[in-house]
Short mmCIF file of C-alpha atoms in Angstrom, two decimals:
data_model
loop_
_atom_site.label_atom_id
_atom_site.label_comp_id
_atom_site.label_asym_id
_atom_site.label_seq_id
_atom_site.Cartn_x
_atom_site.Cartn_y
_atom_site.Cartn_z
CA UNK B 1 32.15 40.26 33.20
CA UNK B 2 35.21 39.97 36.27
CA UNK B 3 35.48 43.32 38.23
CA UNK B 4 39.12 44.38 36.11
CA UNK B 5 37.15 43.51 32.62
CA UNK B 6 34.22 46.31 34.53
CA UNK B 7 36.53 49.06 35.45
CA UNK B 8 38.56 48.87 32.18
CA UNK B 9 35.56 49.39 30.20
CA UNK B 10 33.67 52.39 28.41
CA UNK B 11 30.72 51.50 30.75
CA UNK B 12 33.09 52.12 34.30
CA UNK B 13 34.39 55.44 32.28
CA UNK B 14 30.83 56.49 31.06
CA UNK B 15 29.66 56.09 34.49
CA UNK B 16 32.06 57.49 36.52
CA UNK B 17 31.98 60.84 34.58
CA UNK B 18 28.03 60.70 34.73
CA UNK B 19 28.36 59.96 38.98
CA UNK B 20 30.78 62.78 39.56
CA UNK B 21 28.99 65.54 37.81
CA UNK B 22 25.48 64.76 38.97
CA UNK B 23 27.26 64.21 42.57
CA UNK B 24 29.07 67.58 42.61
CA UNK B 25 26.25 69.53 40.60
CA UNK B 26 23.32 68.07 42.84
CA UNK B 27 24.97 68.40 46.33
CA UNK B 28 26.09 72.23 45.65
CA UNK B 29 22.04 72.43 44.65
CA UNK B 30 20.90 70.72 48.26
CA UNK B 31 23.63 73.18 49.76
CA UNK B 32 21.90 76.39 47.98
CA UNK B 33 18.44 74.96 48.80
CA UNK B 34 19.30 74.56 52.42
CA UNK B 35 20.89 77.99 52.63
CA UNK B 36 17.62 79.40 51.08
CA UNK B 37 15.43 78.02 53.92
CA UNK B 38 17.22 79.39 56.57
CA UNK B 39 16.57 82.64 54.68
CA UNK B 40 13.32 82.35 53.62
CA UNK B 41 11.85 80.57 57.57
CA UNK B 42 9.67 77.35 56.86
CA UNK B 43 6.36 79.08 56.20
CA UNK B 44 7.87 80.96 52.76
CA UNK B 45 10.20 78.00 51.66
CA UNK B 46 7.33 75.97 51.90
CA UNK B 47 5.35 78.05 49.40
CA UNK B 48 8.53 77.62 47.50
CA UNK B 49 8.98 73.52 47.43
CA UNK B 50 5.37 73.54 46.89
CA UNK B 51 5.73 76.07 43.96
CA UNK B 52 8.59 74.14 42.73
CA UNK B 53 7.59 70.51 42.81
CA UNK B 54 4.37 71.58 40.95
CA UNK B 55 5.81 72.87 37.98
CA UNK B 56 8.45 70.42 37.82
CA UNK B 57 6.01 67.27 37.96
CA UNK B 58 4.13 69.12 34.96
CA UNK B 59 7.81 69.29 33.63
CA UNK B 60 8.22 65.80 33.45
CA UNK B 61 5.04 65.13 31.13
CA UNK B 62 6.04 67.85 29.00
CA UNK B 63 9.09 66.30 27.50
CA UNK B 64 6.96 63.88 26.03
CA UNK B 65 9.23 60.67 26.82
CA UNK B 66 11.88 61.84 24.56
CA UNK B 67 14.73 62.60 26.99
CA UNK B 68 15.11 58.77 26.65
CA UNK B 69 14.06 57.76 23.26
CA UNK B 70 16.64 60.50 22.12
CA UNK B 71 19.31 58.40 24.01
CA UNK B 72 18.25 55.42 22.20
CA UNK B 73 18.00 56.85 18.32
CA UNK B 74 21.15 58.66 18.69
CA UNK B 75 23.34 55.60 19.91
CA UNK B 76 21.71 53.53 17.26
CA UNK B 77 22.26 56.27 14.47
CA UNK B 78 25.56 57.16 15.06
CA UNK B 79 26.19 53.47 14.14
CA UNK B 80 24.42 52.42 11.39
CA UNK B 81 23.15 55.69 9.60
CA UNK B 82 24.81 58.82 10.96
CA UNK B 83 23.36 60.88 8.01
CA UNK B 84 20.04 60.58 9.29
CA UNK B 85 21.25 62.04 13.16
CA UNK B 86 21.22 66.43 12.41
CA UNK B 87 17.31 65.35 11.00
CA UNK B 88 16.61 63.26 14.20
CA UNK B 89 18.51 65.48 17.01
CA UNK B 90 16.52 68.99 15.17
CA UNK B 91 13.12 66.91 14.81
CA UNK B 92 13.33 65.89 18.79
CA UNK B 93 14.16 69.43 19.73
CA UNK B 94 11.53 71.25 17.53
CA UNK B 95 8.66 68.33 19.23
CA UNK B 96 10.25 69.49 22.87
CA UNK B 97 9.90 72.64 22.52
CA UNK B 98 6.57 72.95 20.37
CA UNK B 99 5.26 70.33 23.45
CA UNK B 100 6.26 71.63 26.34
CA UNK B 101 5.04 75.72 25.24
CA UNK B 102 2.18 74.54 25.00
CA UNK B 103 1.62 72.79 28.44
CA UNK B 104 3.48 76.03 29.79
CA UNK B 105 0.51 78.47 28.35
CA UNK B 106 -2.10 75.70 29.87
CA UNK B 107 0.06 76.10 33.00
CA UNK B 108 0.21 80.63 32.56
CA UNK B 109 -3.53 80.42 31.47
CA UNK B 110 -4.84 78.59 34.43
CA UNK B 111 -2.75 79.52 37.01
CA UNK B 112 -5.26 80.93 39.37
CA UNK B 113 -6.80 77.70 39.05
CA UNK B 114 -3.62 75.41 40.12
CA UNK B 115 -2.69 78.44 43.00
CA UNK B 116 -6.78 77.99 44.96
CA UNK B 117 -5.92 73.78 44.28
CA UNK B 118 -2.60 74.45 45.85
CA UNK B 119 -4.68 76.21 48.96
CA UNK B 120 -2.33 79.25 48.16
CA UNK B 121 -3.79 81.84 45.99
CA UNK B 122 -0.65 84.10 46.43
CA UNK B 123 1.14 81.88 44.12
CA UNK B 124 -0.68 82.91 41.07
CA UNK B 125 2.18 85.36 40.19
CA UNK B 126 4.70 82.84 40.94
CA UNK B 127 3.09 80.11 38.39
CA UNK B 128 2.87 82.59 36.02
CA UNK B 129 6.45 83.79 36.12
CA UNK B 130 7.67 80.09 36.11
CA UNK B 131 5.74 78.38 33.54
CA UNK B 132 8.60 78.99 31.17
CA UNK B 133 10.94 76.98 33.30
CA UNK B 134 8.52 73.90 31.76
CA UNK B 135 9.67 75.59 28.73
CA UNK B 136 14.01 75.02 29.52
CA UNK B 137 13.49 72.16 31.92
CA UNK B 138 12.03 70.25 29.00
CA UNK B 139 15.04 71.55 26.87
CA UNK B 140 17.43 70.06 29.27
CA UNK B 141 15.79 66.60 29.33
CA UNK B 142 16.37 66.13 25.52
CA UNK B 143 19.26 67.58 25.24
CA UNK B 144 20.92 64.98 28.03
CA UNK B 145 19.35 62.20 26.43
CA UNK B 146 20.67 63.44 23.15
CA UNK B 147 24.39 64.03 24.96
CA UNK B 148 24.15 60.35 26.58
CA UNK B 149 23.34 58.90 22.71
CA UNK B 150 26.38 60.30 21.85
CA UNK B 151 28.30 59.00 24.88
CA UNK B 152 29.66 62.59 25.90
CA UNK B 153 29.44 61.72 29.61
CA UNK B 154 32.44 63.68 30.26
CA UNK B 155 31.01 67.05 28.96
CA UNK B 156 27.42 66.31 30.50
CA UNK B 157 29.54 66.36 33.96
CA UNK B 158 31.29 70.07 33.58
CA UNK B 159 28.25 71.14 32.38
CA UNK B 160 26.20 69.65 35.56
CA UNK B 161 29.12 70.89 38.31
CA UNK B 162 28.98 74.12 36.34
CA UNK B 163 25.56 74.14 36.41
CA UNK B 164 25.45 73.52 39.84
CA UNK B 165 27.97 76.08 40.86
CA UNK B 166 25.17 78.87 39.42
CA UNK B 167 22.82 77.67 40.75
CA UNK B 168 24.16 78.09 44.46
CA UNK B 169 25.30 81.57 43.97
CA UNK B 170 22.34 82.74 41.94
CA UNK B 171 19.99 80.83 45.17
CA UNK B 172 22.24 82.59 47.79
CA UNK B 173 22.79 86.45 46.24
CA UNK B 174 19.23 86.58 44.90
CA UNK B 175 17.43 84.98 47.63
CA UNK B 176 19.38 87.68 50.16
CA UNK B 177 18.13 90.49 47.99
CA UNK B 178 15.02 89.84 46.77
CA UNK B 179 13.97 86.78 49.23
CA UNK B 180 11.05 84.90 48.10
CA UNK B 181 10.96 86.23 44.38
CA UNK B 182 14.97 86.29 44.34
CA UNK B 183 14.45 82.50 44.88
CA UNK B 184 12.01 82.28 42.03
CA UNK B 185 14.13 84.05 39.91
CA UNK B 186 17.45 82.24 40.70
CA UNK B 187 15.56 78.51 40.06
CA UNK B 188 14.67 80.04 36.36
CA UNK B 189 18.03 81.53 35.82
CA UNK B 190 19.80 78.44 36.71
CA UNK B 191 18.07 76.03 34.44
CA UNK B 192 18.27 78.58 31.59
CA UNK B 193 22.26 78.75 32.06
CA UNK B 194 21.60 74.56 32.24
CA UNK B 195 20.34 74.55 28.87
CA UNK B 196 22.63 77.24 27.28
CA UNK B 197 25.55 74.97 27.75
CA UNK B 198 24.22 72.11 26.71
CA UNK B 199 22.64 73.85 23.68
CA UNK B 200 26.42 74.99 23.37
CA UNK B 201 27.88 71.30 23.77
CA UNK B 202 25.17 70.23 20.60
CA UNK B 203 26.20 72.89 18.76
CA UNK B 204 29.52 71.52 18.06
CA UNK B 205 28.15 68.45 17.15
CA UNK B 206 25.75 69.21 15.21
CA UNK B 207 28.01 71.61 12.89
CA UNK B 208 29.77 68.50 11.85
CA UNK B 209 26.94 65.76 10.98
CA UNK B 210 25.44 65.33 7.17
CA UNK B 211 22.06 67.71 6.83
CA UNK B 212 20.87 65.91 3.90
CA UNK B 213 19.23 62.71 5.40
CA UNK B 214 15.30 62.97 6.68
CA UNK B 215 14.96 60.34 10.65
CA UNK B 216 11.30 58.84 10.78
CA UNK B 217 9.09 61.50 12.75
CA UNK B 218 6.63 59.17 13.56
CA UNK B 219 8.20 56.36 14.73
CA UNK B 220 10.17 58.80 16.94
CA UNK B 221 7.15 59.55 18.29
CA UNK B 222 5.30 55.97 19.04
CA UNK B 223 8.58 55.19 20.77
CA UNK B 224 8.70 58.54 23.51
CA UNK B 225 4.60 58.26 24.14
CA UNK B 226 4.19 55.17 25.88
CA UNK B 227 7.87 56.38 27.87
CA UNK B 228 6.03 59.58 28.84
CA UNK B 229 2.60 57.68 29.74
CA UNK B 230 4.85 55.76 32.06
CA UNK B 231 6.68 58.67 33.58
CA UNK B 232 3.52 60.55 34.15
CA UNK B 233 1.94 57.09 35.76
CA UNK B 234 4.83 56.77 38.19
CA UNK B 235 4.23 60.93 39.44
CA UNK B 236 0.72 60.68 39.34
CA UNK B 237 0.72 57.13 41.85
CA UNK B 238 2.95 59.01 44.28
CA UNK B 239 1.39 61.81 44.53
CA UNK B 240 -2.41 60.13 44.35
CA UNK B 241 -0.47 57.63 47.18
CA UNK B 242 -0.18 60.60 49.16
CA UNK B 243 -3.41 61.80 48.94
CA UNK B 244 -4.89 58.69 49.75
CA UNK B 245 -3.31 58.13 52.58
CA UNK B 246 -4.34 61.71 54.02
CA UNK B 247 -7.93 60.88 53.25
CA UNK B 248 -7.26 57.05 55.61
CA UNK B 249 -5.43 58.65 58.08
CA UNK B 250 -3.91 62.00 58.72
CA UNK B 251 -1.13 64.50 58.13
CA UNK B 252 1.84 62.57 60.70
CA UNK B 253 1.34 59.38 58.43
CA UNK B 254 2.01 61.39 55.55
CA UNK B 255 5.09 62.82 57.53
CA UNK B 256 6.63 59.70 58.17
CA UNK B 257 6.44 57.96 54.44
CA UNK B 258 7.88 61.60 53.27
CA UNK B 259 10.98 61.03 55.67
CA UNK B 260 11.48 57.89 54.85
CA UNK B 261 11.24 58.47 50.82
CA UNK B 262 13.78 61.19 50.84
CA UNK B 263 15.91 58.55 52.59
CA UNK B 264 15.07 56.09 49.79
CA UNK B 265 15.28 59.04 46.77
CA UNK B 266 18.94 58.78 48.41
CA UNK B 267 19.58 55.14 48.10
CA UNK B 268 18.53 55.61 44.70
CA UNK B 269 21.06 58.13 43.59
CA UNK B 270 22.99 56.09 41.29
CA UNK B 271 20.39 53.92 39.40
CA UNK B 272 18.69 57.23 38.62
CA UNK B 273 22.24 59.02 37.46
CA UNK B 274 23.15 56.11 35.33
CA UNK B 275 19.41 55.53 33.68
CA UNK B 276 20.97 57.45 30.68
CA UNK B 277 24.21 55.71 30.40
CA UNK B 278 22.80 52.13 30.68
CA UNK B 279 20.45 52.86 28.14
CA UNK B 280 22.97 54.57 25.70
CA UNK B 281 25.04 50.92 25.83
CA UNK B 282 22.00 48.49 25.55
CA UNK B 283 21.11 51.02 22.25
CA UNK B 284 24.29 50.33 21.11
CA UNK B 285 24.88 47.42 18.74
CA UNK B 286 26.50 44.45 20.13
CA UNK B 287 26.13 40.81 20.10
CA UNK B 288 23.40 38.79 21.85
CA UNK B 289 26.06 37.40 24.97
CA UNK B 290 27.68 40.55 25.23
CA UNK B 291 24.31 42.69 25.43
CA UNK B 292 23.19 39.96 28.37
CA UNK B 293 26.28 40.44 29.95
CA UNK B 294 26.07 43.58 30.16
CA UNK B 295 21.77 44.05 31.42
CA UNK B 296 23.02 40.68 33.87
CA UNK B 297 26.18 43.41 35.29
CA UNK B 298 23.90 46.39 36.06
CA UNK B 299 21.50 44.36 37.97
CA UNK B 300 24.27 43.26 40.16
CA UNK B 301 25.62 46.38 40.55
CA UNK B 302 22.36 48.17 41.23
CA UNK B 303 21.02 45.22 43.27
CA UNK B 304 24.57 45.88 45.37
CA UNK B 305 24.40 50.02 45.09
CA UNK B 306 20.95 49.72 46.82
CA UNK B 307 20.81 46.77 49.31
CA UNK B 308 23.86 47.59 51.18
CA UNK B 309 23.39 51.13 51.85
CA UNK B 310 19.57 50.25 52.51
CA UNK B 311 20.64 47.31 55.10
CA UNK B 312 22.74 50.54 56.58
CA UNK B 313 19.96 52.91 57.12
CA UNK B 314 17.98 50.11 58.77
CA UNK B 315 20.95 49.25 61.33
CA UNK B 316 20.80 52.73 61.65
CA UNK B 317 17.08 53.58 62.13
CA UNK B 318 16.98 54.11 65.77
CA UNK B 319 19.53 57.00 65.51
CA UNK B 320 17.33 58.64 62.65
CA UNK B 321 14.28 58.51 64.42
CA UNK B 322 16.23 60.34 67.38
CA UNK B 323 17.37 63.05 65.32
CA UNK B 324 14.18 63.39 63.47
CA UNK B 325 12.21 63.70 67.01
CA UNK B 326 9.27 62.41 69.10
CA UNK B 327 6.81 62.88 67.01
CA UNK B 328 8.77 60.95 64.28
CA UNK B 329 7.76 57.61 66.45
CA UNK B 330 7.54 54.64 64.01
CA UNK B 331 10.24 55.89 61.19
CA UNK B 332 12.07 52.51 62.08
CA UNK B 333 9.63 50.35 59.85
CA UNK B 334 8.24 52.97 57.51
CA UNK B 335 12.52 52.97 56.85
CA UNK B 336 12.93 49.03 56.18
CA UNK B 337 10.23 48.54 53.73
CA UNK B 338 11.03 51.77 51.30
CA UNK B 339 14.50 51.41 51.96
CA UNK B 340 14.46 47.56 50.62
CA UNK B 341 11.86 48.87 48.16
CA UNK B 342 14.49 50.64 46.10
CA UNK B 343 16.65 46.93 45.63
CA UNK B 344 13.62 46.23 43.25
CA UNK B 345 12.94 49.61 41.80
CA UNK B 346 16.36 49.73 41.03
CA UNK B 347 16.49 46.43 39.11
CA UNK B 348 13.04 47.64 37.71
CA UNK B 349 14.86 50.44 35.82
CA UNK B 350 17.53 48.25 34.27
CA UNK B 351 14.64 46.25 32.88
CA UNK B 352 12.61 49.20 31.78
CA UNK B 353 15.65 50.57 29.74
CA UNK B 354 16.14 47.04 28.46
CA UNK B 355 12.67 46.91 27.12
CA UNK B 356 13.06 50.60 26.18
CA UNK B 357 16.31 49.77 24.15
CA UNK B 358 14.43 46.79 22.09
CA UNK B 359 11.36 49.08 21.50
CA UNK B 360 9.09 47.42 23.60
CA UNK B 361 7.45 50.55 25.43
CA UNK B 362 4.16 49.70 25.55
CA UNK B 363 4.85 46.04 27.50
CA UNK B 364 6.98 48.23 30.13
CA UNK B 365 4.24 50.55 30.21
CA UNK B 366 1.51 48.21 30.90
CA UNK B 367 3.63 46.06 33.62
CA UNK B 368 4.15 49.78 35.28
CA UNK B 369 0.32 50.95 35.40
CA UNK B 370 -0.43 47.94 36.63
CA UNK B 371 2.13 47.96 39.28
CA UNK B 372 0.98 51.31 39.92
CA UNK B 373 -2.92 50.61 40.15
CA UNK B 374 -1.70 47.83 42.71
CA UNK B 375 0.01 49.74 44.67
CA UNK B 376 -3.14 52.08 45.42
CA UNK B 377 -5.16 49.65 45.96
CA UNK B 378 -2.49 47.88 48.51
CA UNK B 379 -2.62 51.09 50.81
CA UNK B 380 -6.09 50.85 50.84
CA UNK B 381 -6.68 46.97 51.95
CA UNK B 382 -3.56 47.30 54.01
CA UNK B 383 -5.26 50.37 55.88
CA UNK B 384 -8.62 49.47 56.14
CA UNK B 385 -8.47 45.90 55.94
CA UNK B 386 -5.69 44.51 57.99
CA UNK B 387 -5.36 47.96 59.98
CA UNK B 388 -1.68 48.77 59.66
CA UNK B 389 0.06 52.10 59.88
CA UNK B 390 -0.67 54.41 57.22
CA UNK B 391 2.81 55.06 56.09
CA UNK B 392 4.11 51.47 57.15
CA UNK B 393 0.92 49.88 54.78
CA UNK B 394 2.29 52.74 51.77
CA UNK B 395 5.81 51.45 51.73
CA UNK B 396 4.57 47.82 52.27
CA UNK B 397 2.18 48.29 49.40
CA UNK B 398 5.25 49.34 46.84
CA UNK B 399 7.77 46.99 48.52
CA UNK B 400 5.34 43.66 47.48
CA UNK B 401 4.62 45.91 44.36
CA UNK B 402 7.86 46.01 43.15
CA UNK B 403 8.91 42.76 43.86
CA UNK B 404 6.14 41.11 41.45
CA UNK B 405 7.32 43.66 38.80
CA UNK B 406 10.57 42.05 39.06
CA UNK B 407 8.77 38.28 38.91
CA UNK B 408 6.88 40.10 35.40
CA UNK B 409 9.80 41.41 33.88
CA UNK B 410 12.03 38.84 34.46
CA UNK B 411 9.53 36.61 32.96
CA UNK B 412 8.96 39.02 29.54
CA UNK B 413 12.48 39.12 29.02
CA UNK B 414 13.37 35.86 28.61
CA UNK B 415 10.52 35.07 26.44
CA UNK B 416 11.50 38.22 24.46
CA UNK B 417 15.84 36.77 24.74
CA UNK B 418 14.15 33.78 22.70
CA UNK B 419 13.19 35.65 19.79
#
């Protein structure tokens, strides 16, 4: 595919809508939240993140896998049996939300539980109050994937720059007023007025599809478990990475690989966006050359998206270090290897919505616990056997990781092209 043939097509278009909006609609989000710590100090906005990041890993378990599987029945559907879509789109929606109530009771049930693991007893109330954010934030995950089946890329952006746009007012106005619980409150709000549009967006499409046909429940759901197993194995290896690399060394090593993964989560900002979009077109029916073409493109251009900004940060490391501080000594090589890392994580996710799109979820699954299990196990030797750096052995660890993945994948897909 030549760069014209790339920017004239549906892909460019579908991508560039899907960019803008998550650009726009995320950065007006890391505006509000930086506007809410200088209100809150760093003791309360750290109860806050903490709050936050808790509930939202749970979040991610809770839609079940089917914020991508939805992608892929809808694009699939809407060619070859459209009568059977208004069946699919209300089964997916009734599983999300049946799902993800119930993890948000576990979560309201046992909430003084998850506040004394979180060291923080105070935030009790807070879980409680927020557990039906699982609830919407699960909501919002189908419903994109759903959008993306359908290719509305376009409307996903308004809805993401308008969602966005609340969500900065709501953070600023509430969190002035009612600090601490005004911030609470504005996070729940804002992902409530999230899924209201989309719901609104569905809506229209769903008032014109046949209601007739009956979609295959179960197969629906063989296809999103092994996609939420993964997920959850991904969250669960970061944060268990974490922990195991307090319990080797101490809180500063932890510091560093934190800085340098938000630089990284960065890097990674487009792969990530476009997860749903790629998918939707691999779904899509098309022949065997242009279906290679197209996987062979979005390597290139997320190989390209990642290593050059990556290479950037690196010439730049010395600077960041500076600004970060003294105590931020070593950054520079904790930098390179996550950095670099995200070259082969983002080549990973073109593979894993490949295998997604040609229903083989349980190879991509295996491939990624095992990665995973590695991974762990690489801190540890690198740490205590060969006594590097804890963050520098962490990032090492994923960086050779990552790279076999790529060796593994590459080698399943061309046995599966054969077929």
């Amino acid at each position: 595919m030549t760069v014209k043939e790339l920017i004239h097509s549906k892909l460019f278009h579908d991508s560039f809508w899907t960019i803008l909006g998550n650009a726009l609609g995320k950065g007006l989000t890391v505006l509000g939240g930086i506007i809410i710590a200088s209100l809150l100090g760093k003791e309360i906005f750290g109860e806050y993140g903490l709050l936050r990041n808790t509930l939202l890993l749970i979040a991610i378990f809770s839609t079940m896998g089917l914020g991508y599987t939805s992608t892929i029945y809808v694009a699939k559907y809407r060619q070859n049996d459209e009568s059977l879509l208004y069946s699919l789109i209300n089964n997916i929606l009734k599983i999300t939300l049946a799902f993800s109530t119930l993890i948000a009771l576990f979560v309201f049930i046992f909430s003084s539980h998850i506040a004394i693991y979180l060291e923080d007893v105070s935030l009790t109330i807070g879980l409680q109050c927020l557990s039906i954010i699982i609830i919407f934030n699960a909501l919002t995950s189908s419903q994109i994937g759903i959008l993306a089946g359908f290719k509305l890329f376009k409307e996903t952006a308004y809805i993401n720059i308008l969602s966005g746009i609340c969500n900065f007012i709501l953070s600023i106005c509430l969190t002035y007023i009612w600090g601490f619980n005004g911030a609470l409150g504005a996070l729940l709000l804002s992902q409530i007025f999230n899924c209201a549009l989309n719901h609104y967006i569905l809506r229209k499409q769903l008032a014109v599809l046949n209601r007739n046909g009956k979609a295959p429940l179960k197969s629906i759901l063989r296809q999103s478990f092994p996609i939420a197993l993964q997920e959850m194995s991904q969250s669960i290896t970061h944060w268990l990475g974490s922990i195991l690399l307090l319990k080797l060394t101490n809180y500063g090593e932890v510091g560093l690989y934190s800085a340098a993964s938000q630089w990284a989560a960065v890097i990674l900002f487009i792969p990530i966006t476009l997860r749903n979009v790629v998918l939707s077109h691999l779904s899509s029916d098309q022949n065997k050359e242009q279906h290679n073409r197209l996987l062979y493109s979005m390597m290139g251009i997320y190989a390209l998206s990642t290593f050059i900004p990556s290479t950037l940060v690196v010439l730049s490391s010395n600077c960041i270090t500076q600004f970060y501080g003294e105590t931020f000594y070593g950054l520079s090589s904790v930098l390179a290897v996550c950095c670099y890392t995200t070259v082969f994580n983002s080549i990973y996710n073109v593979f894993s919505s490949e295998f997604m799109s040609r229903n083989r979820n349980w190879l991509m699954y295996a491939i990624t616990i095992f990665r995973d299990i590695c991974i762990l196990i690489g801190i540890y030797t690198f740490v205590e056997v060969f006594k590097m750096t804890g963050a520098f052995s962490m990032g090492l660890s994923a960086l050779c990781m990552n790279f076999v993945t790529i060796i593994a994948c590459t080698y399943f897909f061309k046995r599966i092209n054969k077929e």
